Amino acid sequence: MSDRDRLRALPSVDKLATAVARAELQARREELLDGAGAGADATVDLVARAQARLRPHLRRVLNATGVIVHTNLGRAPLATEAQAAVARAAAGYCNLELDLAGGERGSRHAHVEALLKELSGAQAAMAVNNCAAAVLLAAAALAGGRDTIVSRGQLIEIGGGFRIPEVLAAAGTRLVEVGTTNRTRRADYEAALTAGGEQVGAILRAHPSNFRTVGFVEEVEIEALCRLGAPVIDDVGSGVLADDVELLADEPAVRRSVRAGAALVAFSGDKLLGGPQAGVLVGSRAAIEACRRHPIARAVRIDKLSLAALEATLALYRDPDAARRALPVLAMLEADAATLRRRARELADATGGALVESTGRVGGGALPLLELPGPAVAIDPGPAGADVLAADLRAGEPAVVGRIHDGRLLLDPRTLTDDEAREVANAVRAAMT
Ligand SMILES: *Cc1c(COP(=O)(O)O)cnc(C)c1O
């Protein structure tokens, strides 16, 4: 398209203004009819609201919180290779469900199955919309209409409404609790298996991602669980495929659960795996086949953009050292002290802030006790206060999100690139004047 064509293709002022004004007036009418709501009796600047409506609602955010897998900020940023794969899949058609060799209908799972088998050692694999969906589908497929045995120490809530008892109920399987909050032994499972007999569909192990129990505690290891005889669904949560990253040693490795013989291992695509929102299931051929055939599979299927990003992300894991450099989540986790210090110093120089010691976090409900010490920049907000400065920064384009600590705004360089740190500096300078 020539520039002139592009100019001609712009919507007319009339059409744009009318559409926005109409939508804004309708919203305001609804607020007033609702009585309460967003300030029914306050004076509202409808023009400002109409202007805000013209901006994209989903906006770019610079993450200066030091929380790597920040759920509110969209979790894992993608590797360059995954970004390119998404752009390619978005721009045109792709062989999402076409077998290019035979010209027949293919399966969307084929694009990641071989890679997942390679990386996990499992017989079969598939991907769905997210890990919550993977667990729901696994429980429905292996234990729908029957029982699922779970340790009382693993009746966890991940957040956003994901609670194991409720997920199992939604999957149509009856929860059989065993053991206690702090201690569950093999004998507890054995007793439930004997009592349940044919009624037992599966044993579910759920990783307590976002909390830790200490003291007088005991759980059964995955190897022993798999030897009990019933199919084991292992919800490991974060999906650690790089099992040589020392900082991740406390997370259950996917390969270990596969080797132990779990029927299905479920994990997230956008936590420590560092890819798109997705849920991955790896396991035995029969168990994966049962998942694919289950009606829920269609309702939770992964889309082509996420699938493209997932394939590109997984491909990076073939070379674990390259993965640690190329995947932003792993790179931020292992960022070296000198880089962080230099970036923090530049940010401090550009903003007039002070260098302080701080701690970053993994976030995303993983490794809650792991602290990532490093430098941060503390901005003294002046008389207006840190809340006002933080709000101004959030309103900017791009928005900047930091952390407030002791009345100062903290900016953590760990979750910023060098370019982003410069953008943050500009935004802070603009907000302070
Ligand atoms: C995060 C998590 C989930 C949910 O994963 P999503 O990809 O966010 O749906 C399920 N189980 C465990 C143990 C988790 O840590």
XYZ file of C-alpha atoms and ligand atoms in Angstrom:
448
model
C 0.000 0.000 0.000
C 1.325 3.467 -0.831
C 1.358 6.196 1.785
C -1.498 7.849 -0.004
C -3.569 4.648 0.085
C -2.820 4.274 3.744
C -3.940 7.839 4.405
C -7.115 7.224 2.458
C -7.754 4.057 4.479
C -7.806 5.989 7.770
C -11.293 6.168 9.276
C -12.979 9.520 8.994
C -13.035 11.822 12.016
C -16.800 11.733 11.958
C -17.031 7.965 12.100
C -14.360 7.638 14.783
C -15.735 10.415 16.957
C -19.302 9.196 16.629
C -18.405 5.602 17.487
C -16.369 6.591 20.534
C -18.859 9.181 21.745
C -21.704 6.726 21.376
C -19.859 4.011 23.326
C -18.846 6.451 26.063
C -22.344 7.906 26.440
C -23.799 4.402 26.589
C -21.301 3.423 29.316
C -22.146 6.575 31.268
C -25.878 5.969 30.896
C -25.439 2.456 32.320
C -23.405 3.800 35.250
C -26.071 6.369 36.082
C -28.875 3.809 35.827
C -26.888 1.469 38.088
C -26.885 4.206 40.725
C -23.639 3.423 42.505
C -20.742 2.301 40.349
C -18.015 4.603 39.128
C -19.132 7.822 40.824
C -22.739 8.247 39.817
C -22.835 11.741 41.229
C -19.254 12.762 40.517
C -18.592 14.996 37.569
C -16.982 12.863 34.931
C -14.742 14.104 32.127
C -16.330 12.262 29.253
C -13.889 13.719 26.729
C -10.909 12.365 28.678
C -12.625 9.030 28.916
C -13.293 9.020 25.189
C -9.624 9.776 24.564
C -8.595 6.909 26.826
C -10.952 4.654 24.875
C -8.962 5.342 21.712
C -5.775 3.945 23.247
C -5.281 0.175 23.173
C -6.502 -1.282 26.439
C -3.813 -3.983 26.525
C -0.703 -1.872 26.782
C 3.033 -2.312 26.968
C 4.457 -2.323 30.497
C 8.059 -2.000 31.607
C 8.480 -4.389 34.504
C 10.731 -2.756 37.092
C 9.422 -4.910 39.946
C 12.170 -7.540 39.892
C 9.453 -10.228 39.828
C 10.353 -12.341 36.807
C 7.216 -14.380 36.122
C 4.830 -11.577 37.097
C 1.336 -12.973 36.574
C -0.287 -9.521 36.478
C 2.197 -8.411 33.825
C 1.677 -11.366 31.501
C 4.225 -13.816 32.951
C 7.091 -14.874 30.669
C 8.353 -12.549 27.924
C 9.111 -14.633 24.837
C 12.497 -15.418 23.339
C 13.278 -13.717 20.009
C 12.781 -17.023 18.180
C 9.334 -17.472 19.733
C 8.335 -13.883 18.885
C 9.260 -14.515 15.256
C 7.291 -17.760 15.182
C 4.197 -15.968 16.511
C 4.541 -13.218 13.903
C 4.819 -15.811 11.112
C 1.808 -17.763 12.311
C -0.208 -14.577 12.743
C 0.552 -13.117 9.333
C -0.823 -15.884 7.168
C -1.985 -19.457 6.990
C -0.114 -22.388 8.473
C -0.370 -26.176 8.567
C -2.110 -26.085 11.950
C -4.186 -29.176 11.212
C -2.846 -30.275 7.866
C -0.379 -33.079 7.325
C 1.739 -31.504 4.590
C 3.317 -34.828 3.612
C 0.110 -36.743 2.990
C -2.187 -33.796 2.291
C -4.658 -35.098 4.834
C -6.060 -33.691 8.007
C -3.373 -33.538 10.704
C -3.301 -32.961 14.447
C -2.315 -29.628 16.000
C -0.484 -31.581 18.686
C 1.940 -32.949 16.117
C 3.826 -29.628 16.044
C 5.134 -30.048 19.572
C 4.766 -33.752 20.294
C 8.106 -34.887 18.866
C 9.959 -32.104 20.677
C 8.210 -32.795 23.961
C 8.984 -36.514 23.687
C 12.615 -35.714 22.960
C 12.919 -33.301 25.864
C 10.937 -35.217 28.472
C 11.537 -38.831 27.501
C 7.774 -39.491 27.465
C 5.958 -41.751 24.981
C 3.443 -39.116 23.958
C 2.540 -35.479 24.523
C 0.027 -32.743 23.789
C -0.519 -29.092 24.580
C -3.632 -27.273 25.766
C -4.586 -23.749 26.763
C -2.892 -23.636 30.193
C -1.827 -25.899 33.042
C -5.160 -25.524 34.834
C -6.802 -26.929 31.688
C -4.201 -29.698 31.507
C -5.003 -30.848 35.050
C -8.750 -30.621 34.441
C -8.452 -32.652 31.246
C -6.103 -35.217 32.799
C -8.419 -35.829 35.748
C -11.493 -36.037 33.530
C -9.823 -38.381 31.051
C -8.260 -40.788 33.555
C -10.711 -40.630 36.454
C -14.000 -39.122 35.242
C -16.891 -40.906 36.949
C -14.442 -42.558 39.330
C -12.155 -41.592 42.240
C -8.973 -39.549 42.415
C -6.733 -40.004 45.445
C -4.949 -36.867 46.712
C -2.816 -36.217 49.785
C -4.337 -33.688 52.189
C -1.024 -31.854 52.020
C -1.605 -31.235 48.321
C -5.139 -29.837 48.301
C -3.671 -26.596 47.121
C -4.883 -23.289 45.761
C -2.719 -21.765 43.045
C -4.666 -18.525 42.736
C -7.144 -17.239 40.225
C -9.654 -19.825 41.431
C -7.520 -22.907 40.771
C -8.203 -25.126 43.783
C -7.580 -28.833 43.512
C -10.845 -30.005 45.163
C -12.896 -27.757 42.878
C -10.969 -28.673 39.747
C -11.515 -32.369 40.475
C -15.228 -31.777 41.058
C -15.433 -29.928 37.739
C -13.627 -32.845 36.061
C -16.344 -35.197 37.318
C -14.089 -37.259 39.545
C -14.650 -37.914 43.245
C -11.888 -36.660 45.518
C -10.574 -39.195 48.023
C -8.375 -37.430 50.585
C -5.574 -39.337 52.278
C -3.056 -38.527 55.007
C -2.921 -35.220 56.847
C -1.953 -31.629 56.104
C 1.659 -32.224 57.082
C 2.236 -35.964 56.708
C 1.076 -38.462 54.132
C 2.670 -41.912 53.843
C 2.614 -44.692 51.313
C 0.360 -46.727 53.607
C -2.277 -43.974 53.392
C -2.395 -44.345 49.606
C -2.345 -48.130 49.825
C -5.319 -48.156 52.167
C -7.298 -45.890 49.830
C -6.374 -48.036 46.815
C -7.517 -51.207 48.587
C -10.772 -49.611 49.757
C -11.488 -48.043 46.365
C -10.578 -51.006 44.148
C -11.851 -50.565 40.617
C -13.377 -47.203 41.544
C -9.949 -45.561 41.673
C -9.190 -43.772 38.419
C -5.979 -41.996 39.376
C -3.658 -40.702 42.057
C -3.016 -36.965 41.715
C 0.150 -35.340 42.979
C 0.046 -31.532 43.010
C 3.193 -29.532 43.594
C 2.719 -26.900 46.324
C 4.249 -24.280 44.049
C 3.456 -21.154 46.014
C 4.042 -22.205 49.631
C 6.288 -24.477 51.652
C 5.621 -26.608 54.696
C 8.477 -27.074 57.147
C 9.057 -29.132 60.268
C 7.230 -32.397 60.864
C 6.346 -33.067 57.236
C 6.323 -36.068 54.929
C 5.099 -36.725 51.409
C 5.561 -39.768 49.167
C 8.127 -39.343 46.388
C 6.941 -39.622 42.802
C 8.798 -42.924 42.229
C 7.032 -44.603 45.148
C 3.666 -43.175 44.070
C 4.085 -44.602 40.592
C 4.866 -48.045 42.018
C 1.463 -48.193 43.757
C -0.179 -49.391 40.540
C -2.801 -46.718 39.807
C -2.139 -44.168 37.045
C -0.447 -41.093 38.516
C -1.225 -37.566 37.337
C 1.651 -35.318 38.376
C 0.866 -31.596 38.353
C 4.373 -30.143 38.623
C 3.196 -26.591 37.927
C 6.153 -24.664 36.619
C 7.621 -27.007 34.081
C 11.336 -27.204 34.645
C 12.948 -28.767 31.594
C 16.395 -27.317 32.217
C 17.361 -29.515 35.124
C 20.903 -28.165 35.417
C 19.830 -24.679 36.564
C 20.881 -24.663 40.200
C 18.368 -22.012 41.281
C 15.563 -24.284 40.097
C 16.731 -27.358 41.972
C 13.751 -27.140 44.352
C 11.219 -27.416 41.545
C 10.169 -30.898 40.422
C 11.835 -31.739 37.113
C 9.536 -32.973 34.353
C 11.983 -35.675 33.262
C 12.133 -37.188 36.730
C 8.349 -37.651 36.861
C 8.352 -39.204 33.400
C 11.169 -41.552 34.353
C 9.272 -42.517 37.517
C 6.414 -43.677 35.315
C 3.739 -41.033 35.816
C 0.810 -41.600 33.454
C 0.559 -37.852 32.866
C 2.776 -34.946 33.868
C 1.167 -31.497 33.586
C 3.025 -28.187 33.489
C 2.671 -24.585 32.506
C 4.101 -22.979 29.359
C 4.563 -19.454 30.657
C 6.149 -19.945 34.054
C 9.706 -21.230 34.362
C 9.538 -22.825 30.928
C 9.659 -19.266 29.620
C 7.168 -19.674 26.771
C 3.591 -18.688 25.950
C 0.526 -19.382 28.044
C -0.017 -23.093 27.530
C -0.503 -26.314 29.419
C 1.652 -29.268 28.506
C 0.791 -32.902 29.106
C 3.440 -35.574 28.643
C 3.012 -39.232 29.542
C 2.075 -42.684 28.378
C 0.587 -43.223 24.930
C -2.660 -44.565 26.388
C -3.105 -41.680 28.826
C -2.405 -38.991 26.218
C -4.767 -40.740 23.807
C -7.501 -40.719 26.474
C -6.952 -36.969 26.922
C -7.133 -36.281 23.182
C -10.371 -38.205 22.832
C -12.073 -36.529 25.804
C -14.677 -33.860 24.910
C -12.978 -31.304 27.200
C -9.904 -31.413 24.920
C -11.734 -29.418 22.257
C -12.846 -26.815 24.810
C -9.317 -26.245 26.098
C -7.378 -26.548 22.869
C -4.354 -24.371 22.236
C -4.462 -21.714 19.503
C -1.996 -21.412 16.611
C -0.156 -18.366 17.989
C 0.578 -19.999 21.337
C 1.450 -23.229 19.596
C 3.948 -21.428 17.358
C 5.574 -19.791 20.379
C 5.601 -23.060 22.303
C 7.307 -24.963 19.501
C 10.001 -22.287 19.143
C 10.515 -22.145 22.918
C 10.821 -25.901 23.255
C 13.243 -26.074 20.334
C 15.641 -23.865 22.294
C 15.835 -26.485 25.057
C 17.656 -28.877 22.710
C 20.771 -26.932 23.655
C 20.360 -26.252 27.396
C 23.123 -23.629 27.494
C 21.606 -21.742 24.580
C 18.193 -21.963 26.268
C 19.584 -20.304 29.382
C 20.787 -17.368 27.314
C 17.897 -17.115 24.859
C 14.929 -17.523 27.189
C 14.349 -14.240 29.020
C 12.996 -15.966 32.138
C 16.101 -18.101 32.586
C 18.441 -15.249 31.616
C 16.850 -12.919 34.191
C 16.987 -15.636 36.812
C 20.709 -16.104 36.269
C 21.569 -12.480 35.416
C 25.145 -11.835 36.467
C 25.887 -9.360 39.212
C 28.109 -7.118 37.078
C 25.419 -6.590 34.430
C 22.775 -5.841 37.042
C 25.082 -3.394 38.811
C 25.982 -1.549 35.609
C 22.336 -1.309 34.540
C 21.320 -0.100 37.997
C 24.083 2.509 38.051
C 23.046 3.868 34.647
C 19.440 4.018 35.789
C 20.469 5.785 39.002
C 22.625 8.299 37.137
C 19.836 9.063 34.689
C 17.149 9.519 37.339
C 19.038 10.920 40.316
C 18.031 7.841 42.286
C 20.118 6.001 44.870
C 21.595 2.518 44.531
C 20.228 0.156 47.178
C 20.377 -3.585 47.822
C 17.138 -5.362 47.059
C 15.719 -8.791 46.265
C 13.989 -9.979 43.141
C 11.634 -12.936 43.011
C 10.706 -15.684 40.584
C 6.977 -14.914 40.920
C 4.175 -16.747 39.133
C 3.570 -18.698 42.317
C 6.893 -20.538 42.063
C 9.792 -20.885 44.488
C 8.225 -18.592 47.129
C 11.298 -18.720 49.364
C 13.873 -18.018 46.695
C 15.321 -14.520 46.987
C 17.367 -13.062 44.154
C 19.618 -10.456 45.731
C 20.768 -7.585 43.558
C 20.921 -3.822 43.204
C 17.890 -1.590 42.704
C 17.404 2.129 42.244
C 15.417 3.986 44.914
C 13.657 7.135 43.730
C 12.783 9.741 46.331
C 9.332 10.874 45.172
C 9.387 14.322 46.822
C 6.422 15.841 48.657
C 3.769 14.256 46.407
C 4.669 10.807 47.704
C 5.520 7.471 46.148
C 1.889 6.520 45.428
C 1.427 9.552 43.174
C 4.699 8.937 41.341
C 3.807 5.265 40.878
C 0.376 6.207 39.504
C 1.913 8.722 37.069
C 4.330 6.073 35.827
C 1.540 3.562 35.376
C -0.410 6.096 33.313
C 2.510 6.677 30.938
C 3.155 5.104 27.555
C 4.687 2.627 28.004
C 3.499 2.146 31.560
C 6.211 1.580 34.178
C 5.564 -0.592 37.216
C 7.979 -0.584 40.140
C 7.744 -1.416 43.834
C 7.110 0.955 46.730
C 9.312 0.396 49.754
C 9.704 2.703 52.768
C 8.124 5.641 50.955
C 10.445 5.349 47.962
C 9.889 3.901 44.527
C 12.209 0.966 43.828
C 13.223 0.117 40.259
C 14.776 -3.311 39.805
C 17.049 -3.725 36.755
C 16.754 -7.535 36.722
C 13.457 -7.548 34.828
C 14.466 -4.822 32.342
C 16.662 -4.950 29.258
C 19.224 -2.183 28.783
C 16.898 -0.441 26.322
C 13.957 -0.787 28.664
C 16.000 0.620 31.546
C 16.653 3.727 29.429
C 12.923 4.029 28.704
C 12.237 3.742 32.425
C 14.740 6.508 33.112
C 13.013 8.773 30.583
C 9.616 8.005 32.063
C 10.803 8.749 35.601
C 12.387 12.045 34.522
C 9.165 13.044 32.735
C 7.035 12.113 35.733
C 9.218 14.036 38.175
C 9.026 17.345 36.271
C 0.602 -22.510 38.146
C 0.089 -23.850 38.478
C -1.058 -24.340 37.864
C -1.846 -23.517 36.881
O -1.081 -23.235 35.751
P -1.604 -22.188 34.655
O -0.702 -22.375 33.498
O -1.486 -20.851 35.297
O -3.014 -22.529 34.341
C -1.500 -25.593 38.198
N -0.835 -26.339 39.104
C 0.290 -25.916 39.713
C 0.977 -26.806 40.702
C 0.799 -24.648 39.414
O 1.912 -24.215 40.007
